[in-house]
mmCIF file with all atom_site columns, C-alpha atoms and ligand atoms in Angstrom:
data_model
loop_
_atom_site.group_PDB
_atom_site.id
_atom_site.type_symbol
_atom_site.label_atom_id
_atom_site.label_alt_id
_atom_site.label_comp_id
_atom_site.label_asym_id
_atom_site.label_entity_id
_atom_site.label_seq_id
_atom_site.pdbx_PDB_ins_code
_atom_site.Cartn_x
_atom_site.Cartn_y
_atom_site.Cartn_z
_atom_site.occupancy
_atom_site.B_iso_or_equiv
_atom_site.pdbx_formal_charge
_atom_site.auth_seq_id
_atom_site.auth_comp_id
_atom_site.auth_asym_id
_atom_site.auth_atom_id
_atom_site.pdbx_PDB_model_num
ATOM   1   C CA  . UNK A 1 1   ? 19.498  15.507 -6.073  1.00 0.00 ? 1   UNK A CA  1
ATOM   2   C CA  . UNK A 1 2   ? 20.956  18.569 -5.156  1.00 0.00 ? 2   UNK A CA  1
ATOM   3   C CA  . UNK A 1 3   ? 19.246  20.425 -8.406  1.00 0.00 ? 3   UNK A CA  1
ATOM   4   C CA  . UNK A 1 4   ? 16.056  19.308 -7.751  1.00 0.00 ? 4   UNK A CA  1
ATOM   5   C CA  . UNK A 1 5   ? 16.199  20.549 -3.737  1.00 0.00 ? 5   UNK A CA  1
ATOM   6   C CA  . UNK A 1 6   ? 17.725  24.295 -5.347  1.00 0.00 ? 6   UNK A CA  1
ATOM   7   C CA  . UNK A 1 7   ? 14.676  24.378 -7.254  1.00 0.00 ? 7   UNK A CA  1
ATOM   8   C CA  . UNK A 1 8   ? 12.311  24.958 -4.766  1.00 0.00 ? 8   UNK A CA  1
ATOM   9   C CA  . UNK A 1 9   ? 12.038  28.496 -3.436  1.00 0.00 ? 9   UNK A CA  1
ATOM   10  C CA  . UNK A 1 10  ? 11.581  29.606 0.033   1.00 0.00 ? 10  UNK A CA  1
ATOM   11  C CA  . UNK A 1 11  ? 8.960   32.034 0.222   1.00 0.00 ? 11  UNK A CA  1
ATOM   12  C CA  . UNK A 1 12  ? 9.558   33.557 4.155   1.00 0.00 ? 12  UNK A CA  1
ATOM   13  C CA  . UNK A 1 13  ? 5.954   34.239 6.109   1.00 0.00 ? 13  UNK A CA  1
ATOM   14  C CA  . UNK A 1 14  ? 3.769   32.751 4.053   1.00 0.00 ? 14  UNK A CA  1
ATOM   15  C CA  . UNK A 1 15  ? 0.895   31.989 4.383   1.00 0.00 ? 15  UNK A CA  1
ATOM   16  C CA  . UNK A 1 16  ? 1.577   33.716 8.087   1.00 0.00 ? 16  UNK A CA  1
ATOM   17  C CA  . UNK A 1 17  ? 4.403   34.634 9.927   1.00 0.00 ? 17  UNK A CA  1
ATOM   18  C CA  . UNK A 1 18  ? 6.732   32.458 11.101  1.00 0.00 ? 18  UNK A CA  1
ATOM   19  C CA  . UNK A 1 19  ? 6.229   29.785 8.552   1.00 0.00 ? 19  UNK A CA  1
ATOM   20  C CA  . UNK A 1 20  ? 8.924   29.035 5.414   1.00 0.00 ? 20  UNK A CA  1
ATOM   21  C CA  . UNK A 1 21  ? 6.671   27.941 2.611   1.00 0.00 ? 21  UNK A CA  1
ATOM   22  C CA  . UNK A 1 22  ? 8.003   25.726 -0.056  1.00 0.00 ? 22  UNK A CA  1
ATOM   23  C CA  . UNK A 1 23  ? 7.317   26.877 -3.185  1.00 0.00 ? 23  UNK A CA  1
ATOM   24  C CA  . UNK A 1 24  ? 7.259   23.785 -5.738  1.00 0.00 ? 24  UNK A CA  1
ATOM   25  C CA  . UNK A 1 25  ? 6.281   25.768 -8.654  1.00 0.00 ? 25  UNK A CA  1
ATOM   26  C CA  . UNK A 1 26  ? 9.410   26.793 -9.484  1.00 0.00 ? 26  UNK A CA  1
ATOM   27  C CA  . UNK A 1 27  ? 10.530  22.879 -9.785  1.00 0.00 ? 27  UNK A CA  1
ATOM   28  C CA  . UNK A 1 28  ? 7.550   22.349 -11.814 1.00 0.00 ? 28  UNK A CA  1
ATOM   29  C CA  . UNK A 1 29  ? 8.198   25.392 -14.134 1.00 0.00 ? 29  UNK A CA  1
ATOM   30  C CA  . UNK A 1 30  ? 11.507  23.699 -15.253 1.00 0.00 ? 30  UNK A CA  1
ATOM   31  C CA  . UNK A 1 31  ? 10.138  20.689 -17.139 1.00 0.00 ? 31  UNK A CA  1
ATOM   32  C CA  . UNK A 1 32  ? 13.512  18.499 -17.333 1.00 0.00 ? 32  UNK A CA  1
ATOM   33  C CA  . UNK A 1 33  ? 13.664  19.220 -13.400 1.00 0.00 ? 33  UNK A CA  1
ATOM   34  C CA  . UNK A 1 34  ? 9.632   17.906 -13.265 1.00 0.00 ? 34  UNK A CA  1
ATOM   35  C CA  . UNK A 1 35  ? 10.233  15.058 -15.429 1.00 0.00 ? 35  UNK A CA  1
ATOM   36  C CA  . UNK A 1 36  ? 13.274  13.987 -13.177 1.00 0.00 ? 36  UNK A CA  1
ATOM   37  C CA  . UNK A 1 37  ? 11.580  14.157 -10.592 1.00 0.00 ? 37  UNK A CA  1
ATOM   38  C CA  . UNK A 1 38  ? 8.261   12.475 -11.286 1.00 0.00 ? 38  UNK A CA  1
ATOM   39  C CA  . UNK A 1 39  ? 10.514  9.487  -13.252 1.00 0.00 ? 39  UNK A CA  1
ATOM   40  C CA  . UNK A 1 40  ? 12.610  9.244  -10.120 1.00 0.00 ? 40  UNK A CA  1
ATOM   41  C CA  . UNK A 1 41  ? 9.486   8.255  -8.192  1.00 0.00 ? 41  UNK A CA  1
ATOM   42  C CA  . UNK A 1 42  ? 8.211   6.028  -11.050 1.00 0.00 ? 42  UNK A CA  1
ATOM   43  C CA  . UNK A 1 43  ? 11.173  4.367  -10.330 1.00 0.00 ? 43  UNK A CA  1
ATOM   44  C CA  . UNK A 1 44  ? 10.055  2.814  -6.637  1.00 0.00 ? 44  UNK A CA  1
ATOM   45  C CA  . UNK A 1 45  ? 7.138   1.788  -7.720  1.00 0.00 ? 45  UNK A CA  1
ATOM   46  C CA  . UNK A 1 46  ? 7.358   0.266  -11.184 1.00 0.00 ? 46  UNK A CA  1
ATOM   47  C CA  . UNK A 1 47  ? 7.543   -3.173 -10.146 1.00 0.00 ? 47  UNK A CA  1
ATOM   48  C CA  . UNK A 1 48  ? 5.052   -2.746 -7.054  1.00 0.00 ? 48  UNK A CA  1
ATOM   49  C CA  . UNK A 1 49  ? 1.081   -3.687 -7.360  1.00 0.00 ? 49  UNK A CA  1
ATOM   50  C CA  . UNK A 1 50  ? -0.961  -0.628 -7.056  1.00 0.00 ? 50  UNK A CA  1
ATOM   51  C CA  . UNK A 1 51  ? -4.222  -0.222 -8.384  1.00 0.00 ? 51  UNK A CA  1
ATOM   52  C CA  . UNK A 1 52  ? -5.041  3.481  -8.180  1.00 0.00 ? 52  UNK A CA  1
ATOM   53  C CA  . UNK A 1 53  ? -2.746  6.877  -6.977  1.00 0.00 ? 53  UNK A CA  1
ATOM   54  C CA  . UNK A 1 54  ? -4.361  8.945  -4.493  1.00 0.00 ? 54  UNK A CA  1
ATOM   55  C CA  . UNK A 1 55  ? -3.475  12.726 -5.261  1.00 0.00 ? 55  UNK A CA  1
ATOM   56  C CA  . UNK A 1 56  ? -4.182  15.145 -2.474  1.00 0.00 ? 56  UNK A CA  1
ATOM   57  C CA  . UNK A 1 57  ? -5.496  19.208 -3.566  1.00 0.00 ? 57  UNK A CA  1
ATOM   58  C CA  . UNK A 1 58  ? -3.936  20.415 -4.908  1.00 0.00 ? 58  UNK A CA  1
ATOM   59  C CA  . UNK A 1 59  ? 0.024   20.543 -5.596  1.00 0.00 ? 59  UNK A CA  1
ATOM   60  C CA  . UNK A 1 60  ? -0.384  16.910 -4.796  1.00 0.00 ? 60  UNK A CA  1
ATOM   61  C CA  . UNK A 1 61  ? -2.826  17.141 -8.068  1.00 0.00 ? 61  UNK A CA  1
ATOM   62  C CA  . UNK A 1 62  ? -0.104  17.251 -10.251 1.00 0.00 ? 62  UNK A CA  1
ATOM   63  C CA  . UNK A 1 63  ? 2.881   14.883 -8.814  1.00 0.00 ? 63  UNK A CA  1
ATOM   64  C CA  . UNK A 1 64  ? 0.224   12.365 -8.419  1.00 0.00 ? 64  UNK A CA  1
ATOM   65  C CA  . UNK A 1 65  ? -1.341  12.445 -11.734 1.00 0.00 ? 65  UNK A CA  1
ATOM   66  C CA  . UNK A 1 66  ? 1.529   12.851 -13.628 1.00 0.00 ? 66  UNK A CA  1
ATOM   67  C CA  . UNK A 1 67  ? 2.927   9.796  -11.687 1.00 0.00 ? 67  UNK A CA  1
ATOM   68  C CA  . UNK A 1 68  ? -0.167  7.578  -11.986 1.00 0.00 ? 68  UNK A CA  1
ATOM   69  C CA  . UNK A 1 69  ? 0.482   8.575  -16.143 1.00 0.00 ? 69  UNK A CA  1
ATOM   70  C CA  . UNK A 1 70  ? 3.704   7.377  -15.778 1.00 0.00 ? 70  UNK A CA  1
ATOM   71  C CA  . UNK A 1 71  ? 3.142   3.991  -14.525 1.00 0.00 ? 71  UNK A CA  1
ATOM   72  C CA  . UNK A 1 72  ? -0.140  3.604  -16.352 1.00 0.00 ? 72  UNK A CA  1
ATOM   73  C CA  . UNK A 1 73  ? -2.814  3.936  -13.074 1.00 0.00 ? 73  UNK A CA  1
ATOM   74  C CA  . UNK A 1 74  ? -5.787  5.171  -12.244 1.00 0.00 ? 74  UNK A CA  1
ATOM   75  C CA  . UNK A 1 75  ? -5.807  8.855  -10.168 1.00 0.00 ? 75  UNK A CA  1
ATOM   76  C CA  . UNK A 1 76  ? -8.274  9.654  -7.462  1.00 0.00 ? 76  UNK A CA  1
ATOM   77  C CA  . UNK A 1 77  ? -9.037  12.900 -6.207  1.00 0.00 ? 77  UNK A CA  1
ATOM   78  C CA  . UNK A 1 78  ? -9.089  13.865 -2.744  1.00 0.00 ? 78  UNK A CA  1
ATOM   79  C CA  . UNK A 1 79  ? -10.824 17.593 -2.736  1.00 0.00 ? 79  UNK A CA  1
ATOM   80  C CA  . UNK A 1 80  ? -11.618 19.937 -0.170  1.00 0.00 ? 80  UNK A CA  1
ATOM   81  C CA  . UNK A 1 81  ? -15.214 19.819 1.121   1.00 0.00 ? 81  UNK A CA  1
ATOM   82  C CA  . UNK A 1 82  ? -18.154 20.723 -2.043  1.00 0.00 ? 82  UNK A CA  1
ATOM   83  C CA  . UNK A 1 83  ? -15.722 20.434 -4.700  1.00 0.00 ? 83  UNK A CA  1
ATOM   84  C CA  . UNK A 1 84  ? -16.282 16.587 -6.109  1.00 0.00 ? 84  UNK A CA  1
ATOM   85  C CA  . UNK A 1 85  ? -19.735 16.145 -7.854  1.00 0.00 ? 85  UNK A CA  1
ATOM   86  C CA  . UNK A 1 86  ? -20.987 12.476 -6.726  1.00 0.00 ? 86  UNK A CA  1
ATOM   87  C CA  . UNK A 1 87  ? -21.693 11.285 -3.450  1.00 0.00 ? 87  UNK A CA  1
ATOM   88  C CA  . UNK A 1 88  ? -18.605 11.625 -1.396  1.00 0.00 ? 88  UNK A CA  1
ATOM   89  C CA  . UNK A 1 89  ? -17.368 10.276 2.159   1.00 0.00 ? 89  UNK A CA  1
ATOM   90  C CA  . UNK A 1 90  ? -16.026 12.749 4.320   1.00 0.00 ? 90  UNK A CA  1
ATOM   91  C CA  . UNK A 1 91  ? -13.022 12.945 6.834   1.00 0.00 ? 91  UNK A CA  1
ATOM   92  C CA  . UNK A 1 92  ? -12.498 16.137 9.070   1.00 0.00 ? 92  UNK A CA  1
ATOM   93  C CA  . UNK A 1 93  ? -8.719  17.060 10.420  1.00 0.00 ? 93  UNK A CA  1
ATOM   94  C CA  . UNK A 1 94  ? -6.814  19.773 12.445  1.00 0.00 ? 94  UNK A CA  1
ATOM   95  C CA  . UNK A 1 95  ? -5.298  23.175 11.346  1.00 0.00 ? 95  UNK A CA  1
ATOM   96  C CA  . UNK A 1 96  ? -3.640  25.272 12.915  1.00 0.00 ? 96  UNK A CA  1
ATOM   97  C CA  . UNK A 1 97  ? -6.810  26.935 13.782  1.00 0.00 ? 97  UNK A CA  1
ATOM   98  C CA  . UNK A 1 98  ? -10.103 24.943 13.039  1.00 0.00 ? 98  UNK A CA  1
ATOM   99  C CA  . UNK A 1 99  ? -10.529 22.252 11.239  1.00 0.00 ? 99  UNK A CA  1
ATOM   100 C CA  . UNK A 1 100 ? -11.117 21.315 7.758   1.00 0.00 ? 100 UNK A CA  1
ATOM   101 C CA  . UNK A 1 101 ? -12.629 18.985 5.834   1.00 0.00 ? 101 UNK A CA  1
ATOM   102 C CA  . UNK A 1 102 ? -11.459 16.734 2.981   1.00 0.00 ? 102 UNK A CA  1
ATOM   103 C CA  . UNK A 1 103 ? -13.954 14.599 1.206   1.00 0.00 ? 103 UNK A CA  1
ATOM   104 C CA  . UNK A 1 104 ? -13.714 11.518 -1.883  1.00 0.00 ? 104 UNK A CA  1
ATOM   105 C CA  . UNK A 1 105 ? -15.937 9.840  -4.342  1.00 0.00 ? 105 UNK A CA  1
ATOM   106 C CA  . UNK A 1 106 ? -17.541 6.832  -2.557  1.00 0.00 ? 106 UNK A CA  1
ATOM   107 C CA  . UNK A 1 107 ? -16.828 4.605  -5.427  1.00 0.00 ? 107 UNK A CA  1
ATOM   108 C CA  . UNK A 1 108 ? -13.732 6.272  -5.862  1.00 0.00 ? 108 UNK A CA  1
ATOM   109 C CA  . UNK A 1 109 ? -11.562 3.074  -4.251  1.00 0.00 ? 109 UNK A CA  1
ATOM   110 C CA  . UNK A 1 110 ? -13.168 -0.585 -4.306  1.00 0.00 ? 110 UNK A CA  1
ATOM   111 C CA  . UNK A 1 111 ? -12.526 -2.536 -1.562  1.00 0.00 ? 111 UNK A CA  1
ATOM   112 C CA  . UNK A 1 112 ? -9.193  -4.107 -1.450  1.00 0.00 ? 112 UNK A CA  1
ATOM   113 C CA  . UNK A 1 113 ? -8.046  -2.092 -4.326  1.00 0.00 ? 113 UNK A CA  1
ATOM   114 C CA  . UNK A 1 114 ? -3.675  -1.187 -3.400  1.00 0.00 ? 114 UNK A CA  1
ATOM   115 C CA  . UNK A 1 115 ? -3.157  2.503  -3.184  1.00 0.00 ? 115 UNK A CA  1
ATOM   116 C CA  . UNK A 1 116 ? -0.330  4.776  -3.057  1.00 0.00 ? 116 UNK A CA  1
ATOM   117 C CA  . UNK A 1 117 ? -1.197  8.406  -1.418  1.00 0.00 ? 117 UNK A CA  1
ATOM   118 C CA  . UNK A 1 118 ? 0.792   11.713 -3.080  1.00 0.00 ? 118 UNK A CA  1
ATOM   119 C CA  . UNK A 1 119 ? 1.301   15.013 -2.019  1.00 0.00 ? 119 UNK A CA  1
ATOM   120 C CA  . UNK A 1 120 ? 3.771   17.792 -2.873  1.00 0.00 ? 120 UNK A CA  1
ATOM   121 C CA  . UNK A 1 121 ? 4.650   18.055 0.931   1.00 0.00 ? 121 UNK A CA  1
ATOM   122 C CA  . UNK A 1 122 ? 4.774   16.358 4.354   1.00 0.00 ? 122 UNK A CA  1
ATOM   123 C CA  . UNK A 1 123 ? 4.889   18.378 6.939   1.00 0.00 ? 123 UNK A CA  1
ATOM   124 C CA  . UNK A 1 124 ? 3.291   18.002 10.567  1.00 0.00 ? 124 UNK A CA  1
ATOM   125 C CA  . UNK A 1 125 ? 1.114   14.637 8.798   1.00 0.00 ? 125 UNK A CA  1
ATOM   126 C CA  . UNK A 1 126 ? -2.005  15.992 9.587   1.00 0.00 ? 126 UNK A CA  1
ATOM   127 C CA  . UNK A 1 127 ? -3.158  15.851 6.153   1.00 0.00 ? 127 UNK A CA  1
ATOM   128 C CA  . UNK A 1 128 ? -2.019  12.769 4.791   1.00 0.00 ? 128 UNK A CA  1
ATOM   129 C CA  . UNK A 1 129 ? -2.885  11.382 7.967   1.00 0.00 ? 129 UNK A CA  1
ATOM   130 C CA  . UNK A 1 130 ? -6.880  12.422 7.155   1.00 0.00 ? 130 UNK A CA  1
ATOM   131 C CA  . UNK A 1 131 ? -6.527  10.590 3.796   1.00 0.00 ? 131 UNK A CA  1
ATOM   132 C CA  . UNK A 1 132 ? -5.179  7.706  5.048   1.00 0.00 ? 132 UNK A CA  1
ATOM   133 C CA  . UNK A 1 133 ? -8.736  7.656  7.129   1.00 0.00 ? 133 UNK A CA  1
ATOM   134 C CA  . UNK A 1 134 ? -10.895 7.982  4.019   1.00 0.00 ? 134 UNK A CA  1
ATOM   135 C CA  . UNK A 1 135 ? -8.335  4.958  2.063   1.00 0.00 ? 135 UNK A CA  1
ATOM   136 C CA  . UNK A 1 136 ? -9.277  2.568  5.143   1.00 0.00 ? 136 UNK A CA  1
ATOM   137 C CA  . UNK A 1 137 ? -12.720 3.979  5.327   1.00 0.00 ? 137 UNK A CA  1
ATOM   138 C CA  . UNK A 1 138 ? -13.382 2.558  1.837   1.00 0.00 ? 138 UNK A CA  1
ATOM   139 C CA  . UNK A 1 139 ? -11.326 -0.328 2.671   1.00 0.00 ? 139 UNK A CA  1
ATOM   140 C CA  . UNK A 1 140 ? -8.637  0.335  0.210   1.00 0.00 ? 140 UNK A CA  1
ATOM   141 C CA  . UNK A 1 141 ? -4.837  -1.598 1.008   1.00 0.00 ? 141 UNK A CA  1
ATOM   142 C CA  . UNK A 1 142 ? -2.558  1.315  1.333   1.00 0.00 ? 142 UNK A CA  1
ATOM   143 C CA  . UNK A 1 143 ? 0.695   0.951  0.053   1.00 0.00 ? 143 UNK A CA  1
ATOM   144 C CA  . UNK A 1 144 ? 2.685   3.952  0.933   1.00 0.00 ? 144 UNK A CA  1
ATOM   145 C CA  . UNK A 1 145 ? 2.120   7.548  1.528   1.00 0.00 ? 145 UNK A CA  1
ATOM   146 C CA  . UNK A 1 146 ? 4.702   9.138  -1.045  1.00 0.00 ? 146 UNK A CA  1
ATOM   147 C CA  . UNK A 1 147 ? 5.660   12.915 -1.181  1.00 0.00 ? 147 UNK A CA  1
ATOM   148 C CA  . UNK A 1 148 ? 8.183   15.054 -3.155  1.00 0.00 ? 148 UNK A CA  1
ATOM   149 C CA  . UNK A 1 149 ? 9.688   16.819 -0.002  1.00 0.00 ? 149 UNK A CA  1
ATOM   150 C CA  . UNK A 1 150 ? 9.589   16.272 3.414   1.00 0.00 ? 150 UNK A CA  1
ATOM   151 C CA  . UNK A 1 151 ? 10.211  18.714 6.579   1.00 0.00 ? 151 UNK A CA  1
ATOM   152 C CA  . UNK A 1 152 ? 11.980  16.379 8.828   1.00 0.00 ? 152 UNK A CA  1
ATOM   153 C CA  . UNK A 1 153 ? 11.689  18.894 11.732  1.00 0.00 ? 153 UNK A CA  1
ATOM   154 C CA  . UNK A 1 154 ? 8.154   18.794 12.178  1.00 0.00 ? 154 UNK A CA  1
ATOM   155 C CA  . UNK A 1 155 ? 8.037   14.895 12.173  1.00 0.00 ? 155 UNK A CA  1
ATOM   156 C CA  . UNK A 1 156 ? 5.020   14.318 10.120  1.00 0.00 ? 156 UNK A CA  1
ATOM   157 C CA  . UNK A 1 157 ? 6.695   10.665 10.173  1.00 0.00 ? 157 UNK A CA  1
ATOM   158 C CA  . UNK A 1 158 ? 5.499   10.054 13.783  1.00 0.00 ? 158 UNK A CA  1
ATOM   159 C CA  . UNK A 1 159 ? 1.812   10.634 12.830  1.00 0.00 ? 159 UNK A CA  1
ATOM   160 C CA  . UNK A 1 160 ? 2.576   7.468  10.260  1.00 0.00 ? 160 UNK A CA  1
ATOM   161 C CA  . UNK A 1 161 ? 3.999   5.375  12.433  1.00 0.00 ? 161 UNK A CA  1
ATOM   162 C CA  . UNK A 1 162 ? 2.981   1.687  10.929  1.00 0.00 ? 162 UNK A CA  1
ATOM   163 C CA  . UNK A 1 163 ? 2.915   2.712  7.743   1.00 0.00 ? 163 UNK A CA  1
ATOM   164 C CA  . UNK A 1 164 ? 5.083   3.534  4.688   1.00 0.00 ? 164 UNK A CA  1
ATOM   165 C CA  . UNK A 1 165 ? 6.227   6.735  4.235   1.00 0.00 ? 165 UNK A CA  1
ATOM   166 C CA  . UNK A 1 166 ? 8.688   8.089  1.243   1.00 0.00 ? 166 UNK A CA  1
ATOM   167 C CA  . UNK A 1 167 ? 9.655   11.600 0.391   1.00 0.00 ? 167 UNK A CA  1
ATOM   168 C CA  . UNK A 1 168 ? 12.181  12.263 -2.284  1.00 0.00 ? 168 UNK A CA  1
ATOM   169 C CA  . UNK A 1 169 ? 13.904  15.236 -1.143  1.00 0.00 ? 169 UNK A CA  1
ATOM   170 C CA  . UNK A 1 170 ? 13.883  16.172 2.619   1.00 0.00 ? 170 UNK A CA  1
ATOM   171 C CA  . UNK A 1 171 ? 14.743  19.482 4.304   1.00 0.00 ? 171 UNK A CA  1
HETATM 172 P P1  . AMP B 2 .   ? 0.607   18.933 7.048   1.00 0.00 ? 3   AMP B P1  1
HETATM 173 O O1  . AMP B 2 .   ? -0.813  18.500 7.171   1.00 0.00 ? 3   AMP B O1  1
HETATM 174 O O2  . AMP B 2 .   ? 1.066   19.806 8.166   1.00 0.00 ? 3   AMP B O2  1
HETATM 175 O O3  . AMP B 2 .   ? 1.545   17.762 6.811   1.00 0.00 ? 3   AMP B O3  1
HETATM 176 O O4  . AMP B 2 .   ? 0.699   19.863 5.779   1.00 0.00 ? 3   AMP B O4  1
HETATM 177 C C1  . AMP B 2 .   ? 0.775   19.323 4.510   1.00 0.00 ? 3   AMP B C1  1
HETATM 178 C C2  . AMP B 2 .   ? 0.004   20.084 3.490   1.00 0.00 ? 3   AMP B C2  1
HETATM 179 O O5  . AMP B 2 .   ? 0.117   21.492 3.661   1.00 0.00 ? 3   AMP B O5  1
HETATM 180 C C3  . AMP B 2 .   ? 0.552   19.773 2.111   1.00 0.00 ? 3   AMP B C3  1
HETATM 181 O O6  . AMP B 2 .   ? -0.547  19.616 1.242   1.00 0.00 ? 3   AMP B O6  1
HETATM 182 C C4  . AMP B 2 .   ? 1.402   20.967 1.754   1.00 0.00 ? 3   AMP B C4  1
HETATM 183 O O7  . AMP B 2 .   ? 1.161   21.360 0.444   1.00 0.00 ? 3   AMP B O7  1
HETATM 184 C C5  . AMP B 2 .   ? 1.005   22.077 2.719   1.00 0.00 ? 3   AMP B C5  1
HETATM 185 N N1  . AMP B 2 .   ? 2.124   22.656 3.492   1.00 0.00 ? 3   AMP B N1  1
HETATM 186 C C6  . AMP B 2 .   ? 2.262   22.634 4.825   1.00 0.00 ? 3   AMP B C6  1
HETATM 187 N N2  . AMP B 2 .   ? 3.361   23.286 5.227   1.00 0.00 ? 3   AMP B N2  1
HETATM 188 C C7  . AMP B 2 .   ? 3.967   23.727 4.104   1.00 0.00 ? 3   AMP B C7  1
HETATM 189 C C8  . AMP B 2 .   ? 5.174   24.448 3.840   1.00 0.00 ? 3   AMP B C8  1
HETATM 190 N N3  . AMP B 2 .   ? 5.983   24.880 4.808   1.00 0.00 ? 3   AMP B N3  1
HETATM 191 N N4  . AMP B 2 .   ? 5.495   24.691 2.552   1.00 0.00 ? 3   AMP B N4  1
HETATM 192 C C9  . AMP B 2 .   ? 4.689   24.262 1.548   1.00 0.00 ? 3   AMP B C9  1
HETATM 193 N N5  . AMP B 2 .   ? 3.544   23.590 1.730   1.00 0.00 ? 3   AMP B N5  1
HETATM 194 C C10 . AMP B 2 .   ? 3.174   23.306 2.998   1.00 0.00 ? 3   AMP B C10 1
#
């Protein structure tokens, strides 16, 4: 496990000062290091029901897809606001300044339909927390909220609370 956390860089005051940005690309650049990594989350879910794998834009783009390829599942996109062609429904969250908003197909999720939400990163929950929204808002069964690392020191966990949260490597 060790490898896998050495292979992410830490790029110092980006994208603004203060902030330690971790740099997955030099995990994903190492294909024997991506591969481990994506079959070590195909492993916890193998033998669970999900329909369809939410991937969040746009690191979360290519865990989740290369994930839902693994275990033979659909992928959904969840884009930032204009990007997705069909109708869409629409969830706003917090930045650090502003908001933003993050938008889905409509018919993206059927009703009922078990999903697992991925993202490269969890890190104050805000995000994940905003796709969560748009899952329930199209009255999709969420099964976990799953991300490659987690930043245990800004408790993105707490925004969660009641539902499942994994992260494979945590910093
Ligand atoms: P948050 O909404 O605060 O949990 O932020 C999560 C989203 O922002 C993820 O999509 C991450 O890719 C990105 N992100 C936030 N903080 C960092 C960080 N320190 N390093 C890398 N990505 C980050």
């Amino acid at each position: 496990m060790e490898t896998l956390k050495d292979k992410i860089r830490n790029i110092e005051n980006f994208p603004k000062q203060g902030i330690v940005f971790k740099d997955i690309t030099t995990l994903l650049e190492d294909g024997e290091c991506f591969q481990k990594a994506v079959d070590m989350l195909s492993y916890r879910y193998i033998n669970q029901k999900i329909d369809k794998i939410v991937g969040i834009e746009a690191r979360g783009f290519v865990i989740g897809a290369a994930l839902a390829y693994k275990l033979c599942k659909g992928v959904v996109l969840v884009r930032k606001k204009g990007k997705l062609p069909h109708k869409t429904i629409q969830t706003s969250y917090e930045l650090e300044y502003g908001n933003d908003i993050l938008e889905v197909h409509i018919d993206a999720i059927k009703p009922n339909e078990r999903v697992l939400i991925v993202d490269d990163l969890l890190a104050t929950g805000g995000t994940v927390k905003a796709v969560v929204n748009l899952v329930e808002k199209l009255n999709g069964d969420l099964v976990e909220c799953c991300f490659l690392c987690e930043l245990n020191f800004l408790k993105g966990r707490e925004k969660l609370d009641g539902y499942n949260v994994f992260s494979l490597l945590k910093f």
